[in-house]
Short mmCIF file of N, CA and C in Angstrom, two decimals:
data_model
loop_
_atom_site.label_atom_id
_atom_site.label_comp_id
_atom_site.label_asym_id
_atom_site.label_seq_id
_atom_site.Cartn_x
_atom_site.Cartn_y
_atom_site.Cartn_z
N UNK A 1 0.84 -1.17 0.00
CA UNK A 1 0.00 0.00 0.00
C UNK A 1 0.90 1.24 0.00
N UNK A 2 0.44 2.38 -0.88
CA UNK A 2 1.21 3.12 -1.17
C UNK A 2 1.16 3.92 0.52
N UNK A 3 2.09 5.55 0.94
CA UNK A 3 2.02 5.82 1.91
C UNK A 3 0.26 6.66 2.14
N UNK A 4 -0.18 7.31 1.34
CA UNK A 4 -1.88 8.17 1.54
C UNK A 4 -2.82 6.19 2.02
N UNK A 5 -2.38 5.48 0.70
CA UNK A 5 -3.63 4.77 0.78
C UNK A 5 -3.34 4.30 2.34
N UNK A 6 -2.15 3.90 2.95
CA UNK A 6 -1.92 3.19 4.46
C UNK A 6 -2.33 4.19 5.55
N UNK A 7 -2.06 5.23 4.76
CA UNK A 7 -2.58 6.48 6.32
C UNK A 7 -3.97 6.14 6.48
N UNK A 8 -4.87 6.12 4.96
CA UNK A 8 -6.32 6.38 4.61
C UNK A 8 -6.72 4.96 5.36
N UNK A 9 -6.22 3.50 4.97
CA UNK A 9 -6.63 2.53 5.47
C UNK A 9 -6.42 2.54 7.53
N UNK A 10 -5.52 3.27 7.99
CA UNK A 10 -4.99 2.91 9.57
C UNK A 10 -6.54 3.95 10.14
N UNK A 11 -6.33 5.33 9.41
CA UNK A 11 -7.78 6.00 9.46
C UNK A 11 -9.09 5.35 9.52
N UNK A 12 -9.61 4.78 8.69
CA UNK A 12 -10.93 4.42 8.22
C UNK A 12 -11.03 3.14 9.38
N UNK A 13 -9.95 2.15 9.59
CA UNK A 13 -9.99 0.92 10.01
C UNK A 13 -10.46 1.34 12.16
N UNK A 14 -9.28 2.30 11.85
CA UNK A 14 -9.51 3.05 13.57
C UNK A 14 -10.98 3.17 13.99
N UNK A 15 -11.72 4.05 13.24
CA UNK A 15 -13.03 4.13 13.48
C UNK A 15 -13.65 3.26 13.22
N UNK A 16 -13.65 2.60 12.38
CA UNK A 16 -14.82 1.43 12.04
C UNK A 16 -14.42 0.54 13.45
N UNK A 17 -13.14 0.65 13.99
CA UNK A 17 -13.49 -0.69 14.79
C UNK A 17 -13.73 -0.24 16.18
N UNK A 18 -13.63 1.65 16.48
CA UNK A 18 -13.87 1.72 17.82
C UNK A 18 -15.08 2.06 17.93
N UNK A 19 -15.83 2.90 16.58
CA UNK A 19 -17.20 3.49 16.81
C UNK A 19 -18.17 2.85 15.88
N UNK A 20 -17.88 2.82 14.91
CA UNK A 20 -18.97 2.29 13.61
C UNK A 20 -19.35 0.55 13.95
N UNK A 21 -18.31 -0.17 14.06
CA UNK A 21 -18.73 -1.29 14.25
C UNK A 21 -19.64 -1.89 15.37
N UNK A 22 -18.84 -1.20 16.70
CA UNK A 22 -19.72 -1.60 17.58
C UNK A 22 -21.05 -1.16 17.54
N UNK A 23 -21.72 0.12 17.35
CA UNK A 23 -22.66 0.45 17.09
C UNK A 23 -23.54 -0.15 16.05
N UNK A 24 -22.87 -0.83 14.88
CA UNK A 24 -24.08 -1.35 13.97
C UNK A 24 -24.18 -2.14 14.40
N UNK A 25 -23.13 -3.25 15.21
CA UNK A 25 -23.68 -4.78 15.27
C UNK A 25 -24.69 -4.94 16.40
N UNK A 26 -25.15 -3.63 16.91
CA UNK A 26 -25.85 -3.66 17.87
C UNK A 26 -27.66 -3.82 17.04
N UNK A 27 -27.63 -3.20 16.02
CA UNK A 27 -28.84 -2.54 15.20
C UNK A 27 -29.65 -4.37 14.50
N UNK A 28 -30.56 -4.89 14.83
CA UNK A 28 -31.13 -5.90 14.93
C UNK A 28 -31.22 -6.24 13.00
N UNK A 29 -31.35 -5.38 12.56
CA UNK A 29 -31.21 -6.00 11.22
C UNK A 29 -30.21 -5.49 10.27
N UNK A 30 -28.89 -5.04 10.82
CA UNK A 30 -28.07 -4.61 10.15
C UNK A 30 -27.41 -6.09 9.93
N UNK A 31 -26.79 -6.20 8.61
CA UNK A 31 -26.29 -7.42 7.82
C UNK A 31 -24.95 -7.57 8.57
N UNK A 32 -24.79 -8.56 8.99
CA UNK A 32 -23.84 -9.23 9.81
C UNK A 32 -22.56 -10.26 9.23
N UNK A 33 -21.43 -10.49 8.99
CA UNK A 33 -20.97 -11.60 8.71
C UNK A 33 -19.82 -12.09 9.64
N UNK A 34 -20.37 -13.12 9.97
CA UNK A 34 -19.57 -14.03 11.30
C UNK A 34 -18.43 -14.94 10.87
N UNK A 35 -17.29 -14.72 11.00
CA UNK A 35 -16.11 -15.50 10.70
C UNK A 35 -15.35 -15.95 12.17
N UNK A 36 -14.29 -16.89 11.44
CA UNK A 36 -14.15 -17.48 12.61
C UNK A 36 -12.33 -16.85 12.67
N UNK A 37 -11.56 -15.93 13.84
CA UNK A 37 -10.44 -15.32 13.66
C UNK A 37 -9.76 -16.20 13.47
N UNK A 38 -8.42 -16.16 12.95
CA UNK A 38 -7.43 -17.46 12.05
C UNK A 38 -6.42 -17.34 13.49
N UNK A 39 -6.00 -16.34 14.49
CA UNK A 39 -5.09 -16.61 15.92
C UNK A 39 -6.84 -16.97 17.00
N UNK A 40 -7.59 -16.34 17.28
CA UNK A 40 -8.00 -16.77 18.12
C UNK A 40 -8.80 -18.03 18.56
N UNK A 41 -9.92 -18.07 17.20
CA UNK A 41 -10.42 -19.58 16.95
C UNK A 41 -12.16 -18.92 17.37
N UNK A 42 -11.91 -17.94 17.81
CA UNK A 42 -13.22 -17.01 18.35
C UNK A 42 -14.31 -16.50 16.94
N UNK A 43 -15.25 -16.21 17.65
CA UNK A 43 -16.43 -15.95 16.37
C UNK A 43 -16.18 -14.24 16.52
N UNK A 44 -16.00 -13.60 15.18
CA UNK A 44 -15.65 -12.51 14.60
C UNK A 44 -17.21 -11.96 14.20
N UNK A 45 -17.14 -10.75 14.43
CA UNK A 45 -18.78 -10.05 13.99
C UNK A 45 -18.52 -9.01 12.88
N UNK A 46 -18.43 -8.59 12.02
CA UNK A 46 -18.42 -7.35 11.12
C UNK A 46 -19.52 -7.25 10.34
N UNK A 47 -20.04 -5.56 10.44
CA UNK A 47 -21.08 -5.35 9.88
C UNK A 47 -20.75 -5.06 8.39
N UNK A 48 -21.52 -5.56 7.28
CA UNK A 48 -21.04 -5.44 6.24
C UNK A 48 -22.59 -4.96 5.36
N UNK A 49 -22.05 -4.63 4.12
CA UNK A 49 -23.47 -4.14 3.09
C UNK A 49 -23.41 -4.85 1.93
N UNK A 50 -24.14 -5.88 1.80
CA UNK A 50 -24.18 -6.62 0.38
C UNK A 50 -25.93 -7.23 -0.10
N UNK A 51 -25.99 -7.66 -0.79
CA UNK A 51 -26.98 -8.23 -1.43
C UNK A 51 -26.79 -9.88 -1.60
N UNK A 52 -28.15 -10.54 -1.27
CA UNK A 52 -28.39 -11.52 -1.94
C UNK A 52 -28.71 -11.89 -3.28
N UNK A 53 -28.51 -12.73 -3.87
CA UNK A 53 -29.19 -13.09 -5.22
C UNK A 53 -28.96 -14.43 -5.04
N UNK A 54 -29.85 -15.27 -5.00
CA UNK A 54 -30.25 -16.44 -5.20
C UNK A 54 -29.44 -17.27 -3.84
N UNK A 55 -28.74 -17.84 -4.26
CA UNK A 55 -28.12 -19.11 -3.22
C UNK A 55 -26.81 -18.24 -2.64
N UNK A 56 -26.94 -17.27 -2.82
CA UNK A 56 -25.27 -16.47 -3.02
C UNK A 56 -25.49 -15.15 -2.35
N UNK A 57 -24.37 -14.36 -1.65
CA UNK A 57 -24.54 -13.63 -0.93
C UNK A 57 -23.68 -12.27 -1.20
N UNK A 58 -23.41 -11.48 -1.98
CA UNK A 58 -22.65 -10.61 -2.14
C UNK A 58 -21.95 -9.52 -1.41
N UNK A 59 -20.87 -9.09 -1.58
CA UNK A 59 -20.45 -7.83 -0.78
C UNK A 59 -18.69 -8.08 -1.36
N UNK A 60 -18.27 -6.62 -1.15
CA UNK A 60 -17.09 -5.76 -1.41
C UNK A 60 -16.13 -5.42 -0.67
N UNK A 61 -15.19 -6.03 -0.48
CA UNK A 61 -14.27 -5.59 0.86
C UNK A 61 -13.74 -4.33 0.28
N UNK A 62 -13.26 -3.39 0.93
CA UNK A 62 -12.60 -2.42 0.71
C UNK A 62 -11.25 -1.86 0.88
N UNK A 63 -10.67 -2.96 1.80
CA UNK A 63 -9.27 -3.19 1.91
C UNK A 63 -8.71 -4.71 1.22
N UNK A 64 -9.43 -5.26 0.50
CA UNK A 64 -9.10 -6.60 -0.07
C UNK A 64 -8.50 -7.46 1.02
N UNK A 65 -7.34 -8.06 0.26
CA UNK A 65 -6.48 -8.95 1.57
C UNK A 65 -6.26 -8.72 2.22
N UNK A 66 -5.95 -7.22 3.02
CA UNK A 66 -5.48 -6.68 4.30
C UNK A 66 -6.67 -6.56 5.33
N UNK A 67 -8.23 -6.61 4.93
CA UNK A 67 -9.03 -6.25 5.80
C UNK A 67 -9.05 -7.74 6.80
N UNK A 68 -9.42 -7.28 8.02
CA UNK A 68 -8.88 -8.58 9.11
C UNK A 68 -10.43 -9.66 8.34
N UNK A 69 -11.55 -9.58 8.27
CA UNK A 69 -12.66 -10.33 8.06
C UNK A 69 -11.75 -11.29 6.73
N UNK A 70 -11.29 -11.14 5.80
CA UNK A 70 -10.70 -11.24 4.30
C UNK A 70 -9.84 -12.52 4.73
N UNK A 71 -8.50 -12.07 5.70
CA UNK A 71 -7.71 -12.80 6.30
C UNK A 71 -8.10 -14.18 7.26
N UNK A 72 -9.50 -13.80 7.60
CA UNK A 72 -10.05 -14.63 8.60
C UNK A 72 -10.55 -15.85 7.61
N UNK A 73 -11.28 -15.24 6.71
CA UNK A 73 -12.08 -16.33 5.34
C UNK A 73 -10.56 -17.15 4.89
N UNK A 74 -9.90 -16.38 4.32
CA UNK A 74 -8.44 -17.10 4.22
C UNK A 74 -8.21 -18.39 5.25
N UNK A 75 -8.08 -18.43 6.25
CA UNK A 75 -7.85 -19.35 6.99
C UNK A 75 -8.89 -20.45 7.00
N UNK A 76 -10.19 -19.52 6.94
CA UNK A 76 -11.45 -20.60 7.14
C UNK A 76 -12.69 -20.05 6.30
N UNK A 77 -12.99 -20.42 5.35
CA UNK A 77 -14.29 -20.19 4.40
C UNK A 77 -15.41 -20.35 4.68
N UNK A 78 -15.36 -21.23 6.19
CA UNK A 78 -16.95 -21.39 6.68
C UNK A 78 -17.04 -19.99 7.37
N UNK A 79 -18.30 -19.49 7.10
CA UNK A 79 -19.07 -18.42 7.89
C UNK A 79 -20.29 -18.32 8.18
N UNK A 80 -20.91 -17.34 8.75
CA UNK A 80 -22.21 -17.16 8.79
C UNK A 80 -22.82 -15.65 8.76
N UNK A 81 -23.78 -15.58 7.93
CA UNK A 81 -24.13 -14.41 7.42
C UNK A 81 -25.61 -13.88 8.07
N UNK A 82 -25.57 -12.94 8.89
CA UNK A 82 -26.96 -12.23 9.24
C UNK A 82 -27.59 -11.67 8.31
N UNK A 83 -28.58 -11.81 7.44
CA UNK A 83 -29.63 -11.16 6.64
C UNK A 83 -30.88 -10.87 7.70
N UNK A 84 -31.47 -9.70 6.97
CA UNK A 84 -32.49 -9.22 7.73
C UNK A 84 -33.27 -10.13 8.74
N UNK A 85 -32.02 -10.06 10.02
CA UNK A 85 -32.32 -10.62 11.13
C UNK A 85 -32.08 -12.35 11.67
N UNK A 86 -32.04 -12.86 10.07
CA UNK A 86 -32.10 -14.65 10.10
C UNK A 86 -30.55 -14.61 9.89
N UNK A 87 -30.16 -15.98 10.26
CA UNK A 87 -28.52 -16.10 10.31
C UNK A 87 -28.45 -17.39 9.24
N UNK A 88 -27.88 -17.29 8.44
CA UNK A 88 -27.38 -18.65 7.31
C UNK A 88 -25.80 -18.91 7.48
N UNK A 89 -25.60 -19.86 7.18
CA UNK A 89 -24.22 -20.90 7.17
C UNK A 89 -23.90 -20.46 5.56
N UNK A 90 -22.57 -20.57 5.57
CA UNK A 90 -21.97 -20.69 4.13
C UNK A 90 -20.77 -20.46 4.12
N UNK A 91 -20.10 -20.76 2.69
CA UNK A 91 -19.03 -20.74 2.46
C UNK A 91 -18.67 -19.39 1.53
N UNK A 92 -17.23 -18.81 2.01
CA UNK A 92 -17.31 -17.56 1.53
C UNK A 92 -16.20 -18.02 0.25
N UNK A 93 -16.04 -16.83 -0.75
CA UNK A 93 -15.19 -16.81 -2.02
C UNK A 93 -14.71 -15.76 -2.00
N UNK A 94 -13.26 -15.86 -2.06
CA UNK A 94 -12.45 -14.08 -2.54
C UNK A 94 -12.17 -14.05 -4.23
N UNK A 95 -12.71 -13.29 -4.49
CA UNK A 95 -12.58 -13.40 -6.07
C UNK A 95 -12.07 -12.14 -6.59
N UNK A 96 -10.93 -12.17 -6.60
CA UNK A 96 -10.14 -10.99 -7.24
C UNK A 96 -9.96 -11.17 -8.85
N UNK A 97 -10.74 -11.77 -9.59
CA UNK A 97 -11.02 -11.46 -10.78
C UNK A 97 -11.86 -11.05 -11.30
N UNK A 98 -12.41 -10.79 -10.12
CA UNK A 98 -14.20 -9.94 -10.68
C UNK A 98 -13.82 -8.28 -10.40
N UNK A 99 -14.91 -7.89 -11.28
CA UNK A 99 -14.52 -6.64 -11.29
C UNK A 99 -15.31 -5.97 -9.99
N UNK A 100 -14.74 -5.18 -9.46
CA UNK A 100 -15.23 -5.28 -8.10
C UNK A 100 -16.44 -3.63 -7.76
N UNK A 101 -15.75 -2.50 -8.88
CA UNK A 101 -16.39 -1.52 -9.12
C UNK A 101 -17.36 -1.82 -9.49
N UNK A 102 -17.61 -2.91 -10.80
CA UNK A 102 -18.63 -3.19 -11.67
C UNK A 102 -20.05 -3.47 -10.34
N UNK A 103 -19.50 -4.70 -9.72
CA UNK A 103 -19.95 -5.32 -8.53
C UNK A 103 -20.74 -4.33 -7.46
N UNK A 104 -20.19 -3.71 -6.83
CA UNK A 104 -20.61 -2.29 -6.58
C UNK A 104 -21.85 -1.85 -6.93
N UNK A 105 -21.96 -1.61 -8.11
CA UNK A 105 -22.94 -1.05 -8.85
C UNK A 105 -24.48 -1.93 -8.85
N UNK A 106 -24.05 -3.09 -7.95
CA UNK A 106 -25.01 -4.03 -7.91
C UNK A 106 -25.80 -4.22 -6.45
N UNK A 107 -25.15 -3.28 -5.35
CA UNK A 107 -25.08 -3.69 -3.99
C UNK A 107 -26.17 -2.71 -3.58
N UNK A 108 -26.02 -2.49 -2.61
CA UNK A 108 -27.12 -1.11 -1.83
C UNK A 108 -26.14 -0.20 -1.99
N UNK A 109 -26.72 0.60 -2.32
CA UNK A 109 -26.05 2.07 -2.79
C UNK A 109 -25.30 3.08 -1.53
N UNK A 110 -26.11 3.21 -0.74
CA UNK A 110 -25.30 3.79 0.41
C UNK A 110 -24.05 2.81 0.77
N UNK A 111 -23.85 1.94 1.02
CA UNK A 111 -23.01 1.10 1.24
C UNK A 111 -21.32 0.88 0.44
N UNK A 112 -22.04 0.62 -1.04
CA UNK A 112 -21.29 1.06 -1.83
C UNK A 112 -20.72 2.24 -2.19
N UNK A 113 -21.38 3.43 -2.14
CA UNK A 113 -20.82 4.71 -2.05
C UNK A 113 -19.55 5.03 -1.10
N UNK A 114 -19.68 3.97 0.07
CA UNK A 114 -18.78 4.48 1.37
C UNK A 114 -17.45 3.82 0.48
N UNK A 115 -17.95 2.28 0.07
CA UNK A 115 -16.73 1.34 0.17
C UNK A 115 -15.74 2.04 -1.38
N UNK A 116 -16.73 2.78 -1.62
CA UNK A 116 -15.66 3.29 -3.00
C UNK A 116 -15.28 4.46 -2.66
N UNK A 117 -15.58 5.69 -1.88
CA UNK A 117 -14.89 6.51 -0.91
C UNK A 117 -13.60 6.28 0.03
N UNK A 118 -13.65 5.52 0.67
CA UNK A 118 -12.93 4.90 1.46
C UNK A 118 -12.18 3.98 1.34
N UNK A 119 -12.47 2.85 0.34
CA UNK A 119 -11.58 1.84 0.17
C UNK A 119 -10.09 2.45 -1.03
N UNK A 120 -9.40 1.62 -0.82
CA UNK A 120 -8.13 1.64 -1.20
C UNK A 120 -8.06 0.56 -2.39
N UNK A 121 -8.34 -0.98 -1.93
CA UNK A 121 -7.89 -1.86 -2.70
C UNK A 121 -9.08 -3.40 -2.82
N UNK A 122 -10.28 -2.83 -3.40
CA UNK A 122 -11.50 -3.27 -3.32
C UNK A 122 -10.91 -4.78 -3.86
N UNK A 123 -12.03 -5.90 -2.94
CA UNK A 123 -12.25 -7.70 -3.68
C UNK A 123 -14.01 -7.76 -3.40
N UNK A 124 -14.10 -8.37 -4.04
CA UNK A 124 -15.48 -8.82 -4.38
C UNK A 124 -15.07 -10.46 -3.77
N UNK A 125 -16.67 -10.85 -2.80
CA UNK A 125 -16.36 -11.37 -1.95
C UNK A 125 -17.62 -12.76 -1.94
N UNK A 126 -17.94 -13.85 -2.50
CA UNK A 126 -19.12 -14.03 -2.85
C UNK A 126 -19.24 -15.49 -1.65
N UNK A 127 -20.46 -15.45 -1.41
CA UNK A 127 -20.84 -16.75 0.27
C UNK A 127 -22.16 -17.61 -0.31
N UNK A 128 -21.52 -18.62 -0.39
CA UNK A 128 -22.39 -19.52 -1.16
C UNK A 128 -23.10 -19.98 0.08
N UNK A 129 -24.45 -19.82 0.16
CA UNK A 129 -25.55 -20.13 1.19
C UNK A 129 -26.08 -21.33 0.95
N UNK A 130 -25.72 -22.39 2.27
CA UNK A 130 -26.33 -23.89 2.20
C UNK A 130 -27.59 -23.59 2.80
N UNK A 131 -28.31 -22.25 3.41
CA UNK A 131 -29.56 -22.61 3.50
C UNK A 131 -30.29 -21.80 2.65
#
């Protein structure tokens, strides 16, 4: 990461994890995705903004490989995803050959607006839902 994008990422990451996060995962139907941390073995909470379509679960990281949720799937692909309120099992996909702007353009709009503001080094992120 160049030196702006690492300031911009230590920035954005600071707040999301002392104020933004805790506060959404509090909000009963804010979209949730539960990973499991790759040192602790503990269940990970991050609030995230994506869309379903069909068996499949979408969303955009905005730090790609460096964001800790990204690193966590890395280790372990099983997760679990909060949709409006219900929790599903699945397996997640990092797909850095998709175009991830394009992708974007597909998500909830507020959401996406932030992650293309803010992000540095976008992956498109896809969770194949066994329920």
């Amino acid at each position: 990461m160049s030196g702006g994008a690492d300031r911009k990422h230590r920035m954005v990451t600071r707040f999301q994890r002392h104020l933004a996060n805790p506060l959404n995962r509090r909000l009963p139907f804010q979209t949730l995705l539960e990973t499991t941390g790759r040192k602790s073995g503990r269940p990970r909470l991050t609030p995230v903004g994506g869309r379903r379509a069909g068996d499949s679960f979408w969303i955009v990281s905005e730090f790609g490989f460096t964001s800790q949720y990204v690193r966590n799937i890395q280790a372990d692909p099983q997760v679990r995803v909060r949709i409006a309120g219900r929790w599903h099992r699945g397996t997640a996909h990092l797909l850095p050959d998709d175009d991830a702007v394009s992708r974007l353009r597909t998500l909830p709009r507020f959401n996406s607006a932030a992650v293309r503001a803010f992000g540095t080094d976008l992956l498109t992120v896809r969770i194949d839902l066994a329920e």
